Amino acid sequence: MNRLRALPTFRIDPARRVAFRYRNRSLHGVAGDTVATALYANGVRIFGRSLKYHRPRGLYSLDGECSNTCMQVDGIPNVRTENTPLREGMQIKEQNVVGSAAFDLMAFMDKLDRLMPAGFYYRSLHKPARLWPVAMRQVRRAAGLGKISPDFRYGGRCDEVYLNAEVCVVGGGAAGMSAALSAAESGLRVILLEARPWLGGCFDYRPGPSQDGEPLYRRSRELLRSVSEHPGIRVFTHSPVVGHYTDNLVTAFQTGEPGDAFDYRYIEIRSRTVVVATGCIERPLLFEHNERPGVMQVGCAQRLARTYGLLPGERAVFSVGHDLGLEAAVDLSDLGLEIACVADLRQDGHDEHLVTQLAERGIEVLRGWVAARAHGARAVRAVTLATLDGTVQKRLDCDLLAASAGLTPVVGPLTLAGAQMDYDAHTGAFLPSELPPGLFTAGRLLGLHDAESIETSGRLAGLQAAAHCGAVDAAAVVELQAQAAALPGPQRGSKLVTAPVKGRKSFVCFDEDTTVKNVRQSIARGFDIPELIKRFSSAGTGPGQGGIPGHNLPLLTAHLQGKPPSSFVSTTIRAPLVPVPVAAYAGSRHDMCKRTPVHDSQKAAGGVFRRMGVWRRARYFSDDFSCREEVRNVRENVGLLDASTLGKFRLHGPDALKALQRIYIGDMSKMTAGKIKYAAMCNDDGCVIDDGVVVKRGENDYYFTTSTARAGATIEWFRYHTRYDGWEFHLVNLTDAFGVINLAGPNARKVLEKVADADVSNEAFPFAAYREFTAGGGAIAVRAMRLGFVGELSFELHVPSSLMQALWGLLEEAGKPFGIRNFGVEAQNVLRMEKGHIILGQESEQRTNLLDLGLGFLWARDKGECKTVGEAALRHAENDPGRLKLVGIRMQDPQRAPKDGALIVDRRIRGYVCTARHSFTLEQAVGLALVEEPLAGIGTRLDIYEDECRGELLKAEVVAVPFYDPDGKRMRM
Amino acid sequence: MALMITCPVCGPRNGYEFRYGGEDKGPRPAQRELSPGDWFQYVHANDCADGIQKEWWVHRDGCGVWFTTYRDTTVNREVPPPEEDA
Ligand SMILES: [Zn+2]
């Protein structure tokens, strides 16, 4: 199809061809095309088939307000091709067709509409219930949009951006640009969002005169220049607003241009004020076959020519209700479109200058006439026009019917923001009667038509926003308000609801194939308000949501019941306002995590890393995930574990001890220097949330550890439970400032002796002691603890992160003669389990309290009224018999350890396995389990069920813990 | 959570930076002689006011302070303190 000669309004570059594939054919569009306009240029008129009746559907609005032109693009279904820029090599496919969109073998469905009244699925297919699955399969096959392939992998790039602004302007037409400029001129940070790929709105393509006589498109380009040059305005084009939330949080998503680093970008803006200048879409005209390909909105026809250089047809009939329709007819006639007739449903109120221009071109204008029926099986061939009462009719041949009942303000962002919407009798639209604070409106959505009024309303809204932010004084607003009031106000809107037809094939909602007749049927069944009709007839529940039916449905509901149009408001609008690819929400897919200071060393030593909370940790050091060698080496020689992920805190200040007494269940007042205290934290229910060790380093100065998972929440927890007390203490999170090395095994002391600058003999540094010394000849300050988590002689060495690698290297070197090797988190898990030491979250869940775990000895009942967190609940739980208890279990089959989480059963579930492993040290399969109290006695036989047991329960017995070295001699060596 | 919240240290900030800490129920009661019922009331029972409620928030992704503020639960917006509490 030939494009028009270059127009100053073009957004395409006809010289740059873009190749794409459609139905196994290679086609070309040009740079600047959307997928839909490129197809249109190649003669495609039927883009798809409708959901229910498989009716042919074509280009209607160019802004993607309905699913008519949804197609599969590059493997992605339901892409709105009107909003999708054409890119080189794109693969375009039709959807919901059997055969092709032009010759759909399912087209017979259109004849079955009498069998499928409104609510048909709900009413017909649920009885008898056994037929429903069969019916559902058939319905799903016949109805629906694109098909999702479960194998499809999205290869695009997505980004996200979070911004702050004083003024966020939604809509980049003349009003929006004016608002942005006037707000930015007051020195505020302004963000301007526009749904189309360029600024300009309805001025962008119109040659009609602006206030100073020059064409509107030139005026909009002048505004664009001022906006782009202003440093205070950040513009996002191709960025429709998706949501508007409390206190002016605006979300949008952007489609990237060639050269952008993203395909989609999620935008979230926290703005003090919002100006909504979203303009209008056209209100669909309701008549028979009003969605036949060849019927399109006036703006669609004009933009096809003006923006994309495509004459939308050869011979056209217009059926309009607004001066924009007359203006478009004049313009398209001048561009070479033959116009048979313009029917205007208004009796009066026309812009007589436009009527004269049409007369000069020999185009007849019929006042008080409207399109009643489009003819043609697959595309429009003729149209029947009728007077509004339907008494006089005439038929005209045409291949294009530009039809529109009037204008619909785009109020989605206003409704989401909580604006009160009411029917406005002058414009016939649903407009905000009350706005929440910090929200302002401007432009054509208020019913304004005059170019100067539109711009002035924009400047006024921008100034009002600035005044709300305190950047200008109220007098400036009042002055501009007076100026605006002197300009032409909102135009009277057309009130026609439907052409004089029965409405069997007059579609209120294209996406869901809902007709005027369906709405009438819904009302007859008692669903007599728009919200109920929407749910019963599905109108407005398709991909386009309220885009097509939003304005007409409440008007029609009132009209069919003989009520005034103010009787109802539109159905509730919800986010997302436009369909958003899920990938845009998923964002950039960074795996953000922390690495310990000795990450690289462990990697070099063959570490196999796993994500654990915010960290990546070395879980194994070989392919043998049973960790046999790692475990053996710790038991027989010496191992090195990176425990840097432990939470580490300094607590100091005059009330530090009070805070400890509040948080820890033990008595923290009797701590002595150089000695470690093992302590646990409970929540108010007495359930254990954390354990760790505490040391006293000085008067009112403590150092303590938490588990890896709790590190992030610890300060918040301390502050929360002391929030009423006004205590003076300071908490410093040292988790990232210190690394931790666990040196464990019978040879541990021999290794440490060579590195430490202090006496680390059992006499000088006994079990459960805390020492501070230097290592490496005074270079490395070490905080050392004698602990026994893995059940061997072991030293936990806390050193500044920057010195971790140095100490790690020294220990590896010193340990060579003693068989030192890295061990990972899984080996530690086996080692500590053999010792019966618990890991919270593994041997406990949310309901597990201190007593259940057998840790009651940590609870100091005699420490006075400290209001200790968890104490009251423990007191109450103490005599509760119905609790699970932690026990050790030994499997009958030493080779068969159940999986963690396997169930302990008799005739019902009696508990579960927390951790179970084959212990190479003991040559048994052992584990820890939480069981109901009656099963907790030593020697009780247990049956264990797991998915792989094939009906044969695993046998186990309750045994004493620890399994390994019950007297604890080895860790005291 | 889209609401704005005013941190006493940092000023008005995006609500996502904060974590809710429950209704303001007053200081912890002495625990020794407390009945299970009274303890439950303090820890778990809430008024769930439909209207203005005094509640605790923490500026988790900010300065870390715990503070009380007032929120109208019917519109999910922070509001100035009512007269009698101001
Ligand atoms: Zn703060």
Coordinates of N, CA, C and O in Angstrom, one line a residue, chain A residues 164 245-249 268 270 417 436 662 684-685 713 715-717 719-721 723-724 860-865 867-873 875-876, chain B residues 1-4 14-16 19 21-36 39 42-44 56 58 60 64 66 75-78:
Chain A
N164 N 11.3 10.3 42.7 CA 10.5 11.2 43.6 C 10.3 12.5 42.8 O 11.2 12.9 42.0
Y245 N -1.9 5.1 43.7 CA -2.2 4.6 45.1 C -2.2 5.8 46.1 O -1.9 6.9 45.7
T246 N -2.4 5.4 47.3 CA -2.5 6.4 48.4 C -1.3 7.4 48.4 O -0.2 7.0 48.1
D247 N -1.7 8.6 48.7 CA -0.7 9.7 48.8 C 0.1 9.9 47.5 O 1.3 10.1 47.5
N248 N -0.6 9.7 46.4 CA 0.0 10.0 45.1 C 1.3 9.2 44.8 O 2.3 9.7 44.4
L249 N 1.1 7.9 44.9 CA 2.1 7.0 44.4 C 1.6 6.5 43.0 O 0.5 5.9 42.9
E268 N 8.0 3.7 39.1 CA 7.2 4.0 40.4 C 7.6 5.4 40.8 O 8.8 5.6 41.1
R270 N 6.9 8.5 43.5 CA 6.3 9.1 44.7 C 6.3 10.6 44.5 O 7.3 11.2 44.4
A417 N -7.3 7.2 42.3 CA -6.9 8.1 43.4 C -8.0 8.4 44.3 O -7.8 9.0 45.4
P436 N -9.2 14.3 45.7 CA -8.4 14.2 46.9 C -7.3 15.3 46.9 O -7.0 15.8 45.9
R662 N 15.7 -8.1 79.2 CA 14.4 -8.1 78.6 C 14.3 -9.1 77.4 O 13.4 -9.9 77.3
D684 N 7.0 -13.5 72.4 CA 6.0 -13.3 73.5 C 5.2 -14.6 73.7 O 4.6 -14.8 74.7
D685 N 5.3 -15.6 72.8 CA 4.6 -16.8 72.9 C 5.5 -17.9 73.6 O 5.1 -19.1 73.7
A713 N 17.1 -8.7 61.7 CA 15.9 -8.3 62.5 C 16.3 -8.0 63.9 O 15.4 -7.5 64.7
I715 N 18.2 -5.7 65.7 CA 18.1 -4.4 66.3 C 16.7 -4.0 66.5 O 16.3 -3.5 67.5
E716 N 15.9 -4.2 65.4 CA 14.5 -3.9 65.4 C 13.8 -4.6 66.6 O 13.0 -4.0 67.3
W717 N 14.2 -5.8 66.9 CA 13.6 -6.6 67.9 C 13.9 -6.0 69.3 O 13.0 -5.9 70.1
R719 N 14.8 -3.0 70.0 CA 14.2 -1.6 70.1 C 12.7 -1.8 70.3 O 12.1 -1.0 71.0
Y720 N 12.1 -2.7 69.6 CA 10.6 -2.9 69.8 C 10.3 -3.3 71.2 O 9.4 -2.6 71.8
H721 N 11.0 -4.2 71.8 CA 10.6 -4.7 73.1 C 11.0 -3.8 74.2 O 10.7 -4.0 75.4
R723 N 10.5 -0.3 73.7 CA 10.1 0.9 73.1 C 9.4 1.9 74.1 O 9.4 3.1 73.9
Y724 N 8.9 1.3 75.2 CA 8.2 2.2 76.1 C 9.1 2.6 77.3 O 8.7 3.4 78.1
A860 N 16.0 -18.5 83.2 CA 16.2 -18.1 84.6 C 15.0 -17.6 85.2 O 14.5 -16.5 84.8
R861 N 14.4 -18.4 86.1 CA 13.1 -18.0 86.7 C 13.3 -17.0 87.8 O 12.3 -16.4 88.2
D862 N 14.5 -16.9 88.3 CA 14.7 -16.1 89.5 C 15.4 -14.8 89.2 O 16.1 -14.3 90.1
K863 N 15.3 -14.3 88.0 CA 16.0 -13.1 87.7 C 15.3 -11.8 88.0 O 15.7 -10.7 87.7
G864 N 14.1 -11.9 88.7 CA 13.4 -10.7 89.0 C 12.4 -10.3 87.9 O 12.4 -10.9 86.9
E865 N 11.7 -9.3 88.2 CA 10.7 -8.8 87.2 C 11.4 -8.0 86.1 O 11.5 -6.8 86.3
K867 N 10.3 -8.3 83.0 CA 9.4 -8.3 81.9 C 10.0 -9.0 80.6 O 9.9 -8.6 79.5
T868 N 10.7 -10.1 80.9 CA 11.4 -10.8 79.9 C 10.5 -11.3 78.8 O 9.4 -11.9 79.1
V869 N 10.8 -11.1 77.6 CA 10.0 -11.5 76.5 C 9.9 -13.0 76.4 O 10.9 -13.7 76.4
G870 N 8.7 -13.6 76.5 CA 8.4 -15.0 76.4 C 8.2 -15.7 77.8 O 7.7 -16.8 77.8
E871 N 8.7 -15.0 78.8 CA 8.6 -15.6 80.2 C 7.2 -16.0 80.6 O 6.9 -17.1 81.0
A872 N 6.3 -15.0 80.4 CA 4.9 -15.3 80.8 C 4.3 -16.5 80.1 O 3.6 -17.3 80.7
A873 N 4.5 -16.5 78.8 CA 3.9 -17.6 78.0 C 4.6 -19.0 78.4 O 3.9 -20.0 78.5
R875 N 5.7 -19.8 81.3 CA 5.0 -20.1 82.6 C 3.7 -20.8 82.4 O 3.4 -21.8 83.0
H876 N 2.9 -20.2 81.4 CA 1.6 -20.8 81.1 C 1.7 -22.1 80.4 O 0.9 -23.0 80.5
Chain B
M1 N 0.0 -0.2 51.6 CA 1.3 0.3 52.1 C 1.8 1.5 51.3 O 2.9 2.0 51.5
A2 N 1.0 2.0 50.4 CA 1.5 3.1 49.5 C 1.5 4.4 50.3 O 2.0 5.4 49.7
L3 N 1.0 4.4 51.5 CA 0.9 5.7 52.2 C 2.2 6.3 52.6 O 3.3 5.6 52.6
M4 N 2.2 7.6 52.8 CA 3.4 8.3 53.3 C 3.3 8.2 54.9 O 2.3 8.3 55.5
N14 N 8.4 7.5 52.1 CA 7.6 6.5 51.5 C 7.3 5.4 52.5 O 8.2 4.9 53.2
G15 N 6.0 5.0 52.5 CA 5.6 4.0 53.5 C 6.3 2.7 53.4 O 6.4 1.9 54.3
Y16 N 6.8 2.4 52.2 CA 7.6 1.1 52.0 C 8.8 1.0 52.9 O 9.3 -0.1 53.1
R19 N 8.0 -0.5 58.8 CA 7.2 -1.7 59.1 C 6.3 -1.4 60.3 O 6.6 -0.6 61.2
G21 N 4.1 -1.9 63.5 CA 4.4 -2.5 64.8 C 3.2 -2.7 65.7 O 3.4 -2.9 66.9
G22 N 2.0 -2.6 65.2 CA 0.9 -2.9 66.0 C 0.3 -1.7 66.6 O 0.8 -0.6 66.6
E23 N -0.9 -1.9 67.2 CA -1.6 -0.8 67.9 C -0.8 -0.4 69.2 O -0.1 -1.2 69.8
D24 N -1.0 0.8 69.6 CA -0.4 1.3 70.8 C -1.2 0.8 72.0 O -2.3 1.3 72.2
K25 N -0.7 -0.2 72.7 CA -1.4 -0.8 73.8 C -0.8 -0.4 75.2 O -1.2 -1.0 76.2
G26 N 0.1 0.5 75.2 CA 0.8 0.9 76.4 C 1.9 -0.1 76.8 O 2.1 -1.1 76.2
P27 N 2.6 0.3 77.9 CA 3.8 -0.5 78.3 C 3.5 -1.9 78.7 O 2.3 -2.3 79.0
R28 N 4.5 -2.8 78.6 CA 4.3 -4.2 79.0 C 3.8 -4.3 80.4 O 4.4 -3.6 81.3
P29 N 2.8 -5.1 80.7 CA 2.4 -5.2 82.1 C 3.4 -6.1 82.9 O 4.2 -6.8 82.3
A30 N 3.4 -5.9 84.2 CA 4.2 -6.8 85.0 C 3.7 -8.3 84.7 O 2.5 -8.5 84.7
Q31 N 4.6 -9.2 84.6 CA 4.2 -10.5 84.0 C 4.0 -11.6 85.1 O 3.3 -12.6 84.8
R32 N 4.6 -11.4 86.2 CA 4.6 -12.5 87.2 C 3.3 -13.0 87.6 O 3.0 -14.2 87.6
E33 N 2.3 -12.1 87.9 CA 1.0 -12.6 88.4 C -0.1 -12.5 87.3 O -1.2 -12.6 87.6
L34 N 0.3 -12.3 86.1 CA -0.6 -12.1 85.0 C -1.4 -13.4 84.6 O -0.7 -14.4 84.5
S35 N -2.7 -13.3 84.5 CA -3.4 -14.5 84.0 C -3.2 -14.7 82.5 O -2.9 -13.8 81.8
P36 N -3.3 -16.0 82.1 CA -3.2 -16.3 80.7 C -4.1 -15.4 79.8 O -3.7 -14.9 78.8
W39 N -2.8 -11.9 79.6 CA -1.5 -11.8 78.8 C -1.9 -11.9 77.3 O -1.4 -11.2 76.5
Y42 N -3.1 -8.6 76.1 CA -2.0 -7.6 75.8 C -1.3 -8.0 74.5 O -1.0 -7.1 73.7
V43 N -1.0 -9.3 74.3 CA -0.1 -9.6 73.2 C -0.8 -9.7 71.9 O -0.4 -9.3 70.9
H44 N -2.0 -10.4 71.9 CA -2.6 -10.7 70.6 C -3.9 -10.0 70.3 O -4.3 -9.9 69.1
W56 N 2.2 1.9 66.4 CA 3.7 1.9 66.3 C 4.2 1.6 64.9 O 3.6 0.7 64.2
V58 N 8.2 1.3 62.7 CA 9.6 1.4 62.7 C 10.2 1.9 61.4 O 9.7 1.4 60.3
R60 N 12.4 1.1 59.3 CA 13.2 -0.1 59.1 C 14.3 0.2 58.1 O 15.5 -0.1 58.3
G64 N 15.9 3.6 61.7 CA 15.7 2.5 62.6 C 14.8 2.8 63.9 O 14.7 2.0 64.7
W66 N 11.8 3.5 66.4 CA 10.4 3.1 66.7 C 9.6 4.3 67.1 O 10.1 5.1 68.0
V75 N -9.1 5.0 55.3 CA -8.5 5.5 54.1 C -7.0 5.2 54.0 O -6.4 5.5 53.0
N76 N -6.5 4.5 55.0 CA -5.1 4.2 55.1 C -4.2 5.3 54.8 O -3.3 5.3 54.0
R77 N -4.5 6.4 55.6 CA -3.6 7.6 55.5 C -3.2 8.0 56.9 O -4.0 7.9 57.8
E78 N -1.9 8.5 57.0 CA -1.5 9.1 58.3 C -2.3 10.4 58.5 O -2.5 11.1 57.5

